Amino acid sequence: MTATIIRPLRGRVQVRGLNAPRGGQPTNKEMFRTATGAAIRPTWVVADPGEPGWKGYWTIARQHLTDVAEAVAIRDGLVFIEMHYSTAEQCDTRCQTAEGNDCTCSCEGKYHGRGEHAAWLEVGDTTLFRGGDEKIVTRSLDGQQALRDREDRLAELIRQIGR
């Protein structure tokens, strides 16, 4: 089973369906901490009775989405990321010049800041909730792309420090 990370319009990110660590790998909680630093506080949420799938899922703060998605993709080879966007929220200069990677506007992250998620591949059809003006886009991130993205961010950070 491939893990799925769900980034809702508001609130904490859900990390569902993670594989159990194998062959001396760190626990999922340790993997989160290694990927993001000690500041992360993942929370285990027990699934409601009768909910299909796993017995629960992790929640993490929104700012850790990219680091955790990359860590899961590198460890497990692939992760699906379900990102919720508002069709009513127009993309403007606040989005296009933003720092960080938390875009919820109608551009679906394409024009947000540096476009960190531009390399993540869209999977299948976009889902639109008509009543709530909410669009869900599912993307995939494989381990090789995650490594390239991580290296690119590190090179950019080194370049900025060297200024």
mmCIF file of N, CA and C in Angstrom, residues 31 34-36 66-72 74-75 144-156:
data_model
loop_
_atom_site.group_PDB
_atom_site.id
_atom_site.type_symbol
_atom_site.label_atom_id
_atom_site.label_comp_id
_atom_site.label_asym_id
_atom_site.label_seq_id
_atom_site.Cartn_x
_atom_site.Cartn_y
_atom_site.Cartn_z
ATOM 1 N N MET A 31 11.414 9.043 11.834
ATOM 2 C CA MET A 31 11.624 9.486 10.456
ATOM 3 C C MET A 31 11.159 10.936 10.308
ATOM 4 N N THR A 34 13.770 13.220 11.989
ATOM 5 C CA THR A 34 14.995 13.311 11.202
ATOM 6 C C THR A 34 14.797 14.216 10.002
ATOM 7 N N ALA A 35 13.641 14.103 9.353
ATOM 8 C CA ALA A 35 13.362 14.880 8.143
ATOM 9 C C ALA A 35 13.179 16.362 8.441
ATOM 10 N N THR A 36 12.608 16.694 9.593
ATOM 11 C CA THR A 36 12.211 18.073 9.856
ATOM 12 C C THR A 36 12.976 18.741 10.981
ATOM 13 N N THR A 66 6.363 19.263 3.017
ATOM 14 C CA THR A 66 7.377 18.933 2.016
ATOM 15 C C THR A 66 8.435 17.994 2.577
ATOM 16 N N ASP A 67 8.967 18.305 3.751
ATOM 17 C CA ASP A 67 10.021 17.469 4.339
ATOM 18 C C ASP A 67 9.526 16.047 4.612
ATOM 19 N N VAL A 68 8.305 15.924 5.149
ATOM 20 C CA VAL A 68 7.764 14.597 5.449
ATOM 21 C C VAL A 68 7.445 13.842 4.157
ATOM 22 N N ALA A 69 6.864 14.522 3.168
ATOM 23 C CA ALA A 69 6.558 13.864 1.892
ATOM 24 C C ALA A 69 7.839 13.326 1.249
ATOM 25 N N GLU A 70 8.893 14.127 1.275
ATOM 26 C CA GLU A 70 10.165 13.672 0.706
ATOM 27 C C GLU A 70 10.724 12.484 1.472
ATOM 28 N N ALA A 71 10.663 12.534 2.796
ATOM 29 C CA ALA A 71 11.199 11.431 3.605
ATOM 30 C C ALA A 71 10.444 10.136 3.335
ATOM 31 N N VAL A 72 9.126 10.210 3.232
ATOM 32 C CA VAL A 72 8.325 9.011 2.949
ATOM 33 C C VAL A 72 8.646 8.489 1.551
ATOM 34 N N ILE A 74 11.386 8.888 -0.225
ATOM 35 C CA ILE A 74 12.740 8.332 -0.260
ATOM 36 C C ILE A 74 12.768 6.960 0.403
ATOM 37 N N ARG A 75 12.096 6.827 1.540
ATOM 38 C CA ARG A 75 12.104 5.546 2.253
ATOM 39 C C ARG A 75 11.277 4.474 1.539
ATOM 40 N N GLN A 144 13.258 9.288 -6.215
ATOM 41 C CA GLN A 144 14.306 9.977 -6.974
ATOM 42 C C GLN A 144 14.012 11.470 -7.095
ATOM 43 N N GLN A 145 12.750 11.821 -7.381
ATOM 44 C CA GLN A 145 12.388 13.234 -7.470
ATOM 45 C C GLN A 145 12.543 13.913 -6.111
ATOM 46 N N ALA A 146 12.175 13.201 -5.048
ATOM 47 C CA ALA A 146 12.317 13.755 -3.699
ATOM 48 C C ALA A 146 13.775 14.082 -3.389
ATOM 49 N N LEU A 147 14.684 13.197 -3.768
ATOM 50 C CA LEU A 147 16.110 13.464 -3.555
ATOM 51 C C LEU A 147 16.574 14.680 -4.353
ATOM 52 N N ARG A 148 16.135 14.784 -5.624
ATOM 53 C CA ARG A 148 16.507 15.947 -6.440
ATOM 54 C C ARG A 148 15.957 17.245 -5.828
ATOM 55 N N ASP A 149 14.698 17.219 -5.384
ATOM 56 C CA ASP A 149 14.091 18.413 -4.783
ATOM 57 C C ASP A 149 14.844 18.833 -3.523
ATOM 58 N N ARG A 150 15.199 17.858 -2.696
ATOM 59 C CA ARG A 150 15.924 18.137 -1.455
ATOM 60 C C ARG A 150 17.292 18.752 -1.762
ATOM 61 N N GLU A 151 17.994 18.187 -2.748
ATOM 62 C CA GLU A 151 19.307 18.710 -3.139
ATOM 63 C C GLU A 151 19.201 20.126 -3.703
ATOM 64 N N ASP A 152 18.161 20.386 -4.497
ATOM 65 C CA ASP A 152 17.952 21.726 -5.057
ATOM 66 C C ASP A 152 17.720 22.755 -3.957
ATOM 67 N N ARG A 153 16.904 22.391 -2.952
ATOM 68 C CA ARG A 153 16.651 23.325 -1.842
ATOM 69 C C ARG A 153 17.921 23.585 -1.044
ATOM 70 N N LEU A 154 18.716 22.548 -0.831
ATOM 71 C CA LEU A 154 19.975 22.711 -0.104
ATOM 72 C C LEU A 154 20.930 23.615 -0.874
ATOM 73 N N ALA A 155 21.028 23.414 -2.180
ATOM 74 C CA ALA A 155 21.905 24.255 -3.007
ATOM 75 C C ALA A 155 21.445 25.713 -2.969
ATOM 76 N N GLU A 156 20.129 25.938 -3.007
ATOM 77 C CA GLU A 156 19.591 27.300 -2.927
ATOM 78 C C GLU A 156 19.907 27.934 -1.576
#
